[in-house]
Short mmCIF file of the N, C-alpha and C atoms (twelve columns), coordinates in Angstrom:
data_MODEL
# 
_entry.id   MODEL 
# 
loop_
_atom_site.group_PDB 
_atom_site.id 
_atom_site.type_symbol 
_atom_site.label_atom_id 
_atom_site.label_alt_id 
_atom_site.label_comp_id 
_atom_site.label_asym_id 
_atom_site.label_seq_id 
_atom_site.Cartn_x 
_atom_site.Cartn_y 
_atom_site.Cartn_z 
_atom_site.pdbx_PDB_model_num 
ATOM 1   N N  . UNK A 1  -115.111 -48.562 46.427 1 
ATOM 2   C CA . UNK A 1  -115.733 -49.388 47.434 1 
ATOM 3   C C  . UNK A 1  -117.206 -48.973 47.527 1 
ATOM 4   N N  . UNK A 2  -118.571 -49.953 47.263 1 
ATOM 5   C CA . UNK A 2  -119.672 -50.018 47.835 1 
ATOM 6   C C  . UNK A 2  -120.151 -49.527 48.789 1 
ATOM 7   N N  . UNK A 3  -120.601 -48.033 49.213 1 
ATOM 8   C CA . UNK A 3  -121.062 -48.024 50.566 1 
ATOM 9   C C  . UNK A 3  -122.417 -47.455 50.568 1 
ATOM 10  N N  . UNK A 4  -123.235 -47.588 51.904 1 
ATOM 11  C CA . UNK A 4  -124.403 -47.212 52.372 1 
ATOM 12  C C  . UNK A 4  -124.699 -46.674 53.342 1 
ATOM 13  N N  . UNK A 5  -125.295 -45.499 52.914 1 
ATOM 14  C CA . UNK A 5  -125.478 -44.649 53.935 1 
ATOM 15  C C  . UNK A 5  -127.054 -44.520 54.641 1 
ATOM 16  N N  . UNK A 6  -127.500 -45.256 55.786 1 
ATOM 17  C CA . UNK A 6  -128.593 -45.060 56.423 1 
ATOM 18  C C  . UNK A 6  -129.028 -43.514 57.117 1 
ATOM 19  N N  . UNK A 7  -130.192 -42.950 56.448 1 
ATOM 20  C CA . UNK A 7  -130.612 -41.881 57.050 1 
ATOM 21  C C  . UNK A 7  -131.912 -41.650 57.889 1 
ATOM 22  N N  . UNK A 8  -132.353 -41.123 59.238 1 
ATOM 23  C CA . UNK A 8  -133.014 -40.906 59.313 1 
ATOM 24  C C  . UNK A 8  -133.196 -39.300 59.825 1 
ATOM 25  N N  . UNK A 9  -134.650 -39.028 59.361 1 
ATOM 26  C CA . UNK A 9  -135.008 -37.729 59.830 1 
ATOM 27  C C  . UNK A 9  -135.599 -37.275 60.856 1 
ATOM 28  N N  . UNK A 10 -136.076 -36.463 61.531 1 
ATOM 29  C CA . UNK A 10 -136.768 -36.596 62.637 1 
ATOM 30  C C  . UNK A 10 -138.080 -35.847 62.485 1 
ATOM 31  N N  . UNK A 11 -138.875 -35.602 61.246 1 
ATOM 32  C CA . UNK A 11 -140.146 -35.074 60.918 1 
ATOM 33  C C  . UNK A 11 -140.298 -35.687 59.694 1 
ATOM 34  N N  . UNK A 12 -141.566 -35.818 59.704 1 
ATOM 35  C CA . UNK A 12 -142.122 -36.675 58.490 1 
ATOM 36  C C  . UNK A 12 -142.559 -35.230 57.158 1 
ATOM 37  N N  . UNK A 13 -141.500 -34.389 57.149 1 
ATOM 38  C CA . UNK A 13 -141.555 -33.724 56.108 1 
ATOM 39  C C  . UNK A 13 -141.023 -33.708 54.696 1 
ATOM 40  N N  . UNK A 14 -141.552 -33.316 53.482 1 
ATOM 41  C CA . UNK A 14 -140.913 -33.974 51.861 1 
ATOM 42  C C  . UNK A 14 -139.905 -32.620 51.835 1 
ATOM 43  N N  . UNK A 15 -140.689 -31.191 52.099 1 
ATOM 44  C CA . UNK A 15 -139.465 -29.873 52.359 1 
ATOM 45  C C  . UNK A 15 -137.825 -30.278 53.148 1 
ATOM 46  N N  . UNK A 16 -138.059 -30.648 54.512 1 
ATOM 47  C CA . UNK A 16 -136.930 -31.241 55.028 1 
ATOM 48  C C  . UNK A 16 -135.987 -32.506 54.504 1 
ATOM 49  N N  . UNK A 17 -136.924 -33.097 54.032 1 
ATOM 50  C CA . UNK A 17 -136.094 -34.213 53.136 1 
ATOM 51  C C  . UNK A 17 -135.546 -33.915 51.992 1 
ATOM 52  N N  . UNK A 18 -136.063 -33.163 51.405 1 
ATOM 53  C CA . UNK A 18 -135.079 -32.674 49.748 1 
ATOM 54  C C  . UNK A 18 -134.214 -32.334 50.582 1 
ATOM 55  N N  . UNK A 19 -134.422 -30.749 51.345 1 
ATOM 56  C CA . UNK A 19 -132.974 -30.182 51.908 1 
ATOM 57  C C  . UNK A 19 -132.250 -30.944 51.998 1 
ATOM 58  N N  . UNK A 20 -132.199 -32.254 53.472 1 
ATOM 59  C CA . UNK A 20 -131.370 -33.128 53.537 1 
ATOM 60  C C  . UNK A 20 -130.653 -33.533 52.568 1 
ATOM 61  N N  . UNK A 21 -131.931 -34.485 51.467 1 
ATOM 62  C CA . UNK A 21 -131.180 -34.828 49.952 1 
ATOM 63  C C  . UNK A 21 -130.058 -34.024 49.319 1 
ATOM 64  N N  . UNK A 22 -130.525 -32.989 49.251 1 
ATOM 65  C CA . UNK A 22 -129.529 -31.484 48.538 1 
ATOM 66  C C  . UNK A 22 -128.349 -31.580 48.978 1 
ATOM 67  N N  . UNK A 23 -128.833 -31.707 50.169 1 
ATOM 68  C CA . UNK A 23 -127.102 -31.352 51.216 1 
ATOM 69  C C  . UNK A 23 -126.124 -32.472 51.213 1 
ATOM 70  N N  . UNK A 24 -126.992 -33.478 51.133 1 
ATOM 71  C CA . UNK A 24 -126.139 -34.937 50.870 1 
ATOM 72  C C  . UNK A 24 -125.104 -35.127 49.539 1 
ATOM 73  N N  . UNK A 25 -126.305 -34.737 48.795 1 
ATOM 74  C CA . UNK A 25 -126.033 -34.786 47.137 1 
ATOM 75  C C  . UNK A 25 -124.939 -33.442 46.756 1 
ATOM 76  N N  . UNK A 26 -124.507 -32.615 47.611 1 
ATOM 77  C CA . UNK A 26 -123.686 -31.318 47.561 1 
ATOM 78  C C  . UNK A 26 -122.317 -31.711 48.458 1 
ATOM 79  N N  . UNK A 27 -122.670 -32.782 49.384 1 
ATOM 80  C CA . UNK A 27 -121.158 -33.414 49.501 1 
ATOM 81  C C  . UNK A 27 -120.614 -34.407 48.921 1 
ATOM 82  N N  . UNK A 28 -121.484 -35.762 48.192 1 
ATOM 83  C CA . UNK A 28 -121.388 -36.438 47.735 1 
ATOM 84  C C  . UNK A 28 -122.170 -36.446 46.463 1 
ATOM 85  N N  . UNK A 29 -121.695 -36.279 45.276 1 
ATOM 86  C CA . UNK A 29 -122.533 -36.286 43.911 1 
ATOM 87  C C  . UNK A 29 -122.511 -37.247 43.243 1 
ATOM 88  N N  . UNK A 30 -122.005 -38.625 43.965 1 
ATOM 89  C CA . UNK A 30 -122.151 -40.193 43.583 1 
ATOM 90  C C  . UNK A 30 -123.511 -40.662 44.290 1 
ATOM 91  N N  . UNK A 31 -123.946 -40.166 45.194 1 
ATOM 92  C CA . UNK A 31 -124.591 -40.916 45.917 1 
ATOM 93  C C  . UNK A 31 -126.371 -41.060 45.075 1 
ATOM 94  N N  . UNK A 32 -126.874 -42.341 44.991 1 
ATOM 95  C CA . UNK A 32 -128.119 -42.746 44.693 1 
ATOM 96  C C  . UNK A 32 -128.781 -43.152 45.711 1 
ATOM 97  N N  . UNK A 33 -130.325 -42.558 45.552 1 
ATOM 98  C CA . UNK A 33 -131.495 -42.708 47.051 1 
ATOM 99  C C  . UNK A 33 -132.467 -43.603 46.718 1 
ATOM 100 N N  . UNK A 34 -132.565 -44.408 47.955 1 
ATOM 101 C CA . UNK A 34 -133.896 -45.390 47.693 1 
ATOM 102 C C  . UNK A 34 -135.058 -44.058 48.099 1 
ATOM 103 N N  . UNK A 35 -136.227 -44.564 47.986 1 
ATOM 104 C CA . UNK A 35 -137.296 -44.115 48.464 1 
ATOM 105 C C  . UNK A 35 -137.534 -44.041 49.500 1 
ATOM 106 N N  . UNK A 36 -137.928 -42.932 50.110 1 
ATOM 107 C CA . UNK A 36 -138.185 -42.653 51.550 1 
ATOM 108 C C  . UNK A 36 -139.508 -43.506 52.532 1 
ATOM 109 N N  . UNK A 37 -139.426 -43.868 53.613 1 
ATOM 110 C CA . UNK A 37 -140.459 -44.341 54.119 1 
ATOM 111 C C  . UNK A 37 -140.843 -43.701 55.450 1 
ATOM 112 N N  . UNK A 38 -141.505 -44.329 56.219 1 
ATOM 113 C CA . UNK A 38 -141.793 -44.036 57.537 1 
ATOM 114 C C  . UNK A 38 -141.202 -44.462 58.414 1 
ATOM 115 N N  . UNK A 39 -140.329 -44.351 59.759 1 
ATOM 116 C CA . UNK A 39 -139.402 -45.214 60.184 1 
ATOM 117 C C  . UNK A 39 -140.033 -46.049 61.187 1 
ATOM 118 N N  . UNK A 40 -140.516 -47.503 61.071 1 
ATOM 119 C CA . UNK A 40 -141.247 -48.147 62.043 1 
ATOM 120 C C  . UNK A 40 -141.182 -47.825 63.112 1 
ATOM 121 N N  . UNK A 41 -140.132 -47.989 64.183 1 
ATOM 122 C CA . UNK A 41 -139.857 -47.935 65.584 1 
ATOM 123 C C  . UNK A 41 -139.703 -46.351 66.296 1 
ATOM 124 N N  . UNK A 42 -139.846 -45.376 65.502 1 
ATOM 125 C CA . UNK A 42 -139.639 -43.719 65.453 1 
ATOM 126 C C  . UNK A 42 -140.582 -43.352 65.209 1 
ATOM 127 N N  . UNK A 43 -141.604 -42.436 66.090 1 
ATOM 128 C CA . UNK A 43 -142.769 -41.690 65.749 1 
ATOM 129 C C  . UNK A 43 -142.498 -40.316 64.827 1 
ATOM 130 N N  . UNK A 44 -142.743 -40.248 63.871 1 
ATOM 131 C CA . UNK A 44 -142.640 -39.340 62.964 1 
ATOM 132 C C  . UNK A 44 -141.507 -38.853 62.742 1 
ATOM 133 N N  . UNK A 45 -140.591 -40.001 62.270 1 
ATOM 134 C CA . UNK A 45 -139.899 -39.655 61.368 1 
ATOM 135 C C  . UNK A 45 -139.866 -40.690 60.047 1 
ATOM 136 N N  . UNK A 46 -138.893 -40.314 59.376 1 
ATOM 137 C CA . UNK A 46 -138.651 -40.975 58.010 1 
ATOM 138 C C  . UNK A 46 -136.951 -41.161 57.607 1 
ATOM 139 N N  . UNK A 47 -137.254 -42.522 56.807 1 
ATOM 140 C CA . UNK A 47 -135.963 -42.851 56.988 1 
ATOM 141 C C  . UNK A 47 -135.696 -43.028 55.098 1 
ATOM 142 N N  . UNK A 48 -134.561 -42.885 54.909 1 
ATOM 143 C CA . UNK A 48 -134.050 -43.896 53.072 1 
ATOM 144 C C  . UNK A 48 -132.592 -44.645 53.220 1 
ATOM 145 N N  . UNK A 49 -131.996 -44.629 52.329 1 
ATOM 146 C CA . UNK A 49 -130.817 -45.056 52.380 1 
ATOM 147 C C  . UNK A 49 -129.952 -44.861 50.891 1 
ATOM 148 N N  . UNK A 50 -128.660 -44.339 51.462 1 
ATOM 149 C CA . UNK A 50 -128.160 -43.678 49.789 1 
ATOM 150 C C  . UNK A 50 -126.754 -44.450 49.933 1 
ATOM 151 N N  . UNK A 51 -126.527 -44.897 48.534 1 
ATOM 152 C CA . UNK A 51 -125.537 -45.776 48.398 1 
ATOM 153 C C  . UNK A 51 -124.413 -44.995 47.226 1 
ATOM 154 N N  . UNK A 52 -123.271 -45.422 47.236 1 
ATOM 155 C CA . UNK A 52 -122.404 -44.991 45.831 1 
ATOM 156 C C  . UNK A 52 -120.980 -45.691 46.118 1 
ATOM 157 N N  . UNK A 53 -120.282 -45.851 44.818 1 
ATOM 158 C CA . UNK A 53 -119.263 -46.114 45.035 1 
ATOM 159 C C  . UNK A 53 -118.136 -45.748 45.089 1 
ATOM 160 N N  . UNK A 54 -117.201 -45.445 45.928 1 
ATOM 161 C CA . UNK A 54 -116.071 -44.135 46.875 1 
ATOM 162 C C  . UNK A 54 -114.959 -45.011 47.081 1 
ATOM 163 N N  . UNK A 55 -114.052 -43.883 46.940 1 
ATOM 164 C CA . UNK A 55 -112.526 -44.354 46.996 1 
ATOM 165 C C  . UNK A 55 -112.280 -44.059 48.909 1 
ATOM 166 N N  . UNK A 56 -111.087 -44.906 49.593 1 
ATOM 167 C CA . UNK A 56 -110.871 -44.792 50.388 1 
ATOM 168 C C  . UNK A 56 -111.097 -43.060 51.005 1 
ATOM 169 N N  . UNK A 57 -110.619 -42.510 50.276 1 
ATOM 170 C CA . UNK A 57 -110.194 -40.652 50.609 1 
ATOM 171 C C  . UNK A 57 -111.579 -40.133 50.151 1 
ATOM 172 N N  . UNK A 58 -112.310 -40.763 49.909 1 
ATOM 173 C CA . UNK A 58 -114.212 -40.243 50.078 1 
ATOM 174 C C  . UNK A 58 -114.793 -40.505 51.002 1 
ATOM 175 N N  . UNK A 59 -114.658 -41.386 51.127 1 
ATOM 176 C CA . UNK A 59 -115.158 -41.964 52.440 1 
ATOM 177 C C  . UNK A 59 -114.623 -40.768 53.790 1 
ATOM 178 N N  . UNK A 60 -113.422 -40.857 53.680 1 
ATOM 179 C CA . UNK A 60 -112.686 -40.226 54.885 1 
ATOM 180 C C  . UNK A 60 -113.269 -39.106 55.311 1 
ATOM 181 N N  . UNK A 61 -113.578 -38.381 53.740 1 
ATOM 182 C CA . UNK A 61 -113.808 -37.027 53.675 1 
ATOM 183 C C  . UNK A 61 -115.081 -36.619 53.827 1 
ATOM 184 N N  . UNK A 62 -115.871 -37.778 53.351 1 
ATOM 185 C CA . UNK A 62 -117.589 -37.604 53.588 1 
ATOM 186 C C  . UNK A 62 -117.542 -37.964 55.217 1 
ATOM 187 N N  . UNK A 63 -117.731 -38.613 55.674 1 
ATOM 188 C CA . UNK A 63 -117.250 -39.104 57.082 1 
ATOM 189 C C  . UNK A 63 -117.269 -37.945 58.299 1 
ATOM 190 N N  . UNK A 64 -116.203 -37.394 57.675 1 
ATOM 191 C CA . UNK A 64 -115.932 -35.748 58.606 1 
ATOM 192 C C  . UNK A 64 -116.196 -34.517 58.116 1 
ATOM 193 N N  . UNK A 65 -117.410 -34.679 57.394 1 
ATOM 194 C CA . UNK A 65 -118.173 -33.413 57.269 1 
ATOM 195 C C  . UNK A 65 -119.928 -33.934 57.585 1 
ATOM 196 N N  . UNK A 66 -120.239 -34.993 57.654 1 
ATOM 197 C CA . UNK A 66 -121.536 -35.688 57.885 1 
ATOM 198 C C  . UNK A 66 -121.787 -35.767 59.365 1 
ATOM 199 N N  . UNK A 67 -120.467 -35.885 60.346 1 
ATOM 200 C CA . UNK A 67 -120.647 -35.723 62.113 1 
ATOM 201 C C  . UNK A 67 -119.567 -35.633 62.852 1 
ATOM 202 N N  . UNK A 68 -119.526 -35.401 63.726 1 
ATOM 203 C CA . UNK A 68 -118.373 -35.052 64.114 1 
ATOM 204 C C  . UNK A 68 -117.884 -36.433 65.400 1 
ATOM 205 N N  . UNK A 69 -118.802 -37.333 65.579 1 
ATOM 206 C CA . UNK A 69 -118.281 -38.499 66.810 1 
ATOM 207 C C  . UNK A 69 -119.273 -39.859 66.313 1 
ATOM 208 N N  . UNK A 70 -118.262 -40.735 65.733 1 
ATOM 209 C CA . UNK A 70 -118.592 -41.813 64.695 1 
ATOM 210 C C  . UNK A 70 -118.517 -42.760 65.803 1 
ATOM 211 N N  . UNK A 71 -119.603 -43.940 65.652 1 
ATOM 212 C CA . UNK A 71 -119.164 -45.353 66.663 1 
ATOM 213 C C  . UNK A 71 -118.508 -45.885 65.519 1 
ATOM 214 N N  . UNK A 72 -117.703 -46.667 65.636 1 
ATOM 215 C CA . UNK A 72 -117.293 -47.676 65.000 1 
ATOM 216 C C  . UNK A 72 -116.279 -47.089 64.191 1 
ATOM 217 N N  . UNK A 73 -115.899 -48.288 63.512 1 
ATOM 218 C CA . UNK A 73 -114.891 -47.991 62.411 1 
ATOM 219 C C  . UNK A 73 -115.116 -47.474 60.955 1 
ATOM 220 N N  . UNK A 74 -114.089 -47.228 60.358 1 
ATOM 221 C CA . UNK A 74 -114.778 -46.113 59.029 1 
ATOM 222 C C  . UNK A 74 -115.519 -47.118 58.111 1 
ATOM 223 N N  . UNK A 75 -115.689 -48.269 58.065 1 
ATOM 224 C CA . UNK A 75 -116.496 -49.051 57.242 1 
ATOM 225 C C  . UNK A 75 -117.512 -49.477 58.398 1 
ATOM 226 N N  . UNK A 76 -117.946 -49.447 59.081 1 
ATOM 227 C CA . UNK A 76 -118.921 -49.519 59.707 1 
ATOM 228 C C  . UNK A 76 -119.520 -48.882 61.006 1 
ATOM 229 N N  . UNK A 77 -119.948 -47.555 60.925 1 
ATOM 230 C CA . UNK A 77 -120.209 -46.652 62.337 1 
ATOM 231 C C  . UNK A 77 -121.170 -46.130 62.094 1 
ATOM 232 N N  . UNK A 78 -121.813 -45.707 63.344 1 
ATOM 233 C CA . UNK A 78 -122.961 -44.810 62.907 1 
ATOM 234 C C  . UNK A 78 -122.693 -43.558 64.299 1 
ATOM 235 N N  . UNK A 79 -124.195 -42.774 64.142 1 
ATOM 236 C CA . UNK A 79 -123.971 -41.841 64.902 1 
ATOM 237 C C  . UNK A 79 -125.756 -41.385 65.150 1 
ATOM 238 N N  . UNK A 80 -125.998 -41.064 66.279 1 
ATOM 239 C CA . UNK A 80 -127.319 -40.210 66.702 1 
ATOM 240 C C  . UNK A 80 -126.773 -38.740 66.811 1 
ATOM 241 N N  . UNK A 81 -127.955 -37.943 66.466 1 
ATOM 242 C CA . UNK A 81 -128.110 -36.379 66.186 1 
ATOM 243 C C  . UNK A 81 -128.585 -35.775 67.591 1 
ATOM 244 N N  . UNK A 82 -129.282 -36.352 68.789 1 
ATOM 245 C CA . UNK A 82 -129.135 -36.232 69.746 1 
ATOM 246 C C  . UNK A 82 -127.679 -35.743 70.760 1 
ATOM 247 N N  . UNK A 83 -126.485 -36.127 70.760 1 
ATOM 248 C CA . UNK A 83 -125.234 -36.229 71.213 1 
ATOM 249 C C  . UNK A 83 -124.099 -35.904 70.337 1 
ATOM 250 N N  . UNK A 84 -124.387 -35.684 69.098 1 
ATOM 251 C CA . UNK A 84 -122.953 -35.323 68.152 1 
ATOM 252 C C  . UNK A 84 -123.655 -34.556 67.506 1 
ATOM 253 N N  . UNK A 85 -122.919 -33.413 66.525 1 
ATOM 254 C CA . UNK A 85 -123.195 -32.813 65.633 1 
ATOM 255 C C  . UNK A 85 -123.047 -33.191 64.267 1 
ATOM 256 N N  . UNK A 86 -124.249 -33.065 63.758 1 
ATOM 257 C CA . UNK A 86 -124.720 -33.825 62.009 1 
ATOM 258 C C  . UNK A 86 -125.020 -32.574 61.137 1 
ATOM 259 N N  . UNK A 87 -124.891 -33.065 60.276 1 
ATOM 260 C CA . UNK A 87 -124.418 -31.822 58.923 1 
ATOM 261 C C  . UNK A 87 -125.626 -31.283 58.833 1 
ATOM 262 N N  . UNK A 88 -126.639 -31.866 59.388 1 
ATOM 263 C CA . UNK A 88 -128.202 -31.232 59.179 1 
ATOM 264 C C  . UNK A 88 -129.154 -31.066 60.866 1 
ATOM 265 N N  . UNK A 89 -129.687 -30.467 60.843 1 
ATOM 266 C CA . UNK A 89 -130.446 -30.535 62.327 1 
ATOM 267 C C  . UNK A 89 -131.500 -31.402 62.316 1 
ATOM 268 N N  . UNK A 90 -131.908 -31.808 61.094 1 
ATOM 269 C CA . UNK A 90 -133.062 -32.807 61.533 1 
ATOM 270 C C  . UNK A 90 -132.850 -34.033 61.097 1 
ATOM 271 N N  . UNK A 91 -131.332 -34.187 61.514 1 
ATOM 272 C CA . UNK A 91 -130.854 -35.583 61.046 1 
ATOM 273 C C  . UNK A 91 -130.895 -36.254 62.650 1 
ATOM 274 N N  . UNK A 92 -131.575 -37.247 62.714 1 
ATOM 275 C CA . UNK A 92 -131.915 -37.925 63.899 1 
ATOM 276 C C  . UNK A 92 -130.511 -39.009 63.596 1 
ATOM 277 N N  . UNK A 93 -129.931 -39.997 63.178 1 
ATOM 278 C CA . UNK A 93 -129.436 -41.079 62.954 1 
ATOM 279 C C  . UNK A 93 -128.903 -41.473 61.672 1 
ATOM 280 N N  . UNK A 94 -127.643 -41.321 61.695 1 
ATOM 281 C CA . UNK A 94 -127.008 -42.019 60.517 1 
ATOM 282 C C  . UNK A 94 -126.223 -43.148 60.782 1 
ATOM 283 N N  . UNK A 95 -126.207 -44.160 59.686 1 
ATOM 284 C CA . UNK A 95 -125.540 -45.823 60.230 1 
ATOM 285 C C  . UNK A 95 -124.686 -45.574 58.249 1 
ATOM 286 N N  . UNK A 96 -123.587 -45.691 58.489 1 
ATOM 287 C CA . UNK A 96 -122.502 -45.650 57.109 1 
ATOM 288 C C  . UNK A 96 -121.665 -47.527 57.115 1 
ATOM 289 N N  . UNK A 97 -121.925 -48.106 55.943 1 
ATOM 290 C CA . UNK A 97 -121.661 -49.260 55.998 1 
ATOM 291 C C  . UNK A 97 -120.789 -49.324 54.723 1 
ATOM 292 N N  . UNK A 98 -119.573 -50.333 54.796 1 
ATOM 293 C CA . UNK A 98 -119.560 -50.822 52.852 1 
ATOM 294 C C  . UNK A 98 -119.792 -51.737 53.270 1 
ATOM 295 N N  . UNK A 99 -120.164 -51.859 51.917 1 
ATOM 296 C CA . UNK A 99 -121.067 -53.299 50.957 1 
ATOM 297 C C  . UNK A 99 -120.517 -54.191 50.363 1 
# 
């Protein structure tokens, strides 16, 4: 199954963003990254989006190591880094979709 994973960071740093990348790419080693930008509506941060294609029991498993209190359902939830715990500290916002 197609899915996409929306990231944002909460500092406009390239150091913090590999990490992130690393850490992403160390739970998931399917996953491919667009290019990072600036996140319009967020003062200094930066956002990308990493996509791959995962079997039901990847999903599950990426899922519950990425945060610990998901809105929505497993094909479509997201989560703020404010109120739940995210696999990274300067993960401001993740939105997980299939495609």
């Amino acid at each position: 199954m197609l899915v996409r994973l929306h990231v944002v960071i909460d500092k406009e740093d390239e150091d913090i963003e590999k990490r992130v990348k690393d850490k992403l790419s160390l739970l998931c080693t399917k996953f491919s990254y667009s290019p990072s930008r600036e996140q319009p509506s967020l003062n200094g941060c930066i956002e990308w989006y990493a996509t791959a294609d995962l079997s039901d029991q990847e999903i599950n498993d990426l899922l519950d190591v990425l945060n610990n209190d998901w809105d929505g359902d497993h094909y479509d939830c997201d989560a703020y880094g404010f109120n739940t715990k995210m696999f990274d500290e300067n993960v401001y916002y993740l939105q997980f979709q299939t495609i």
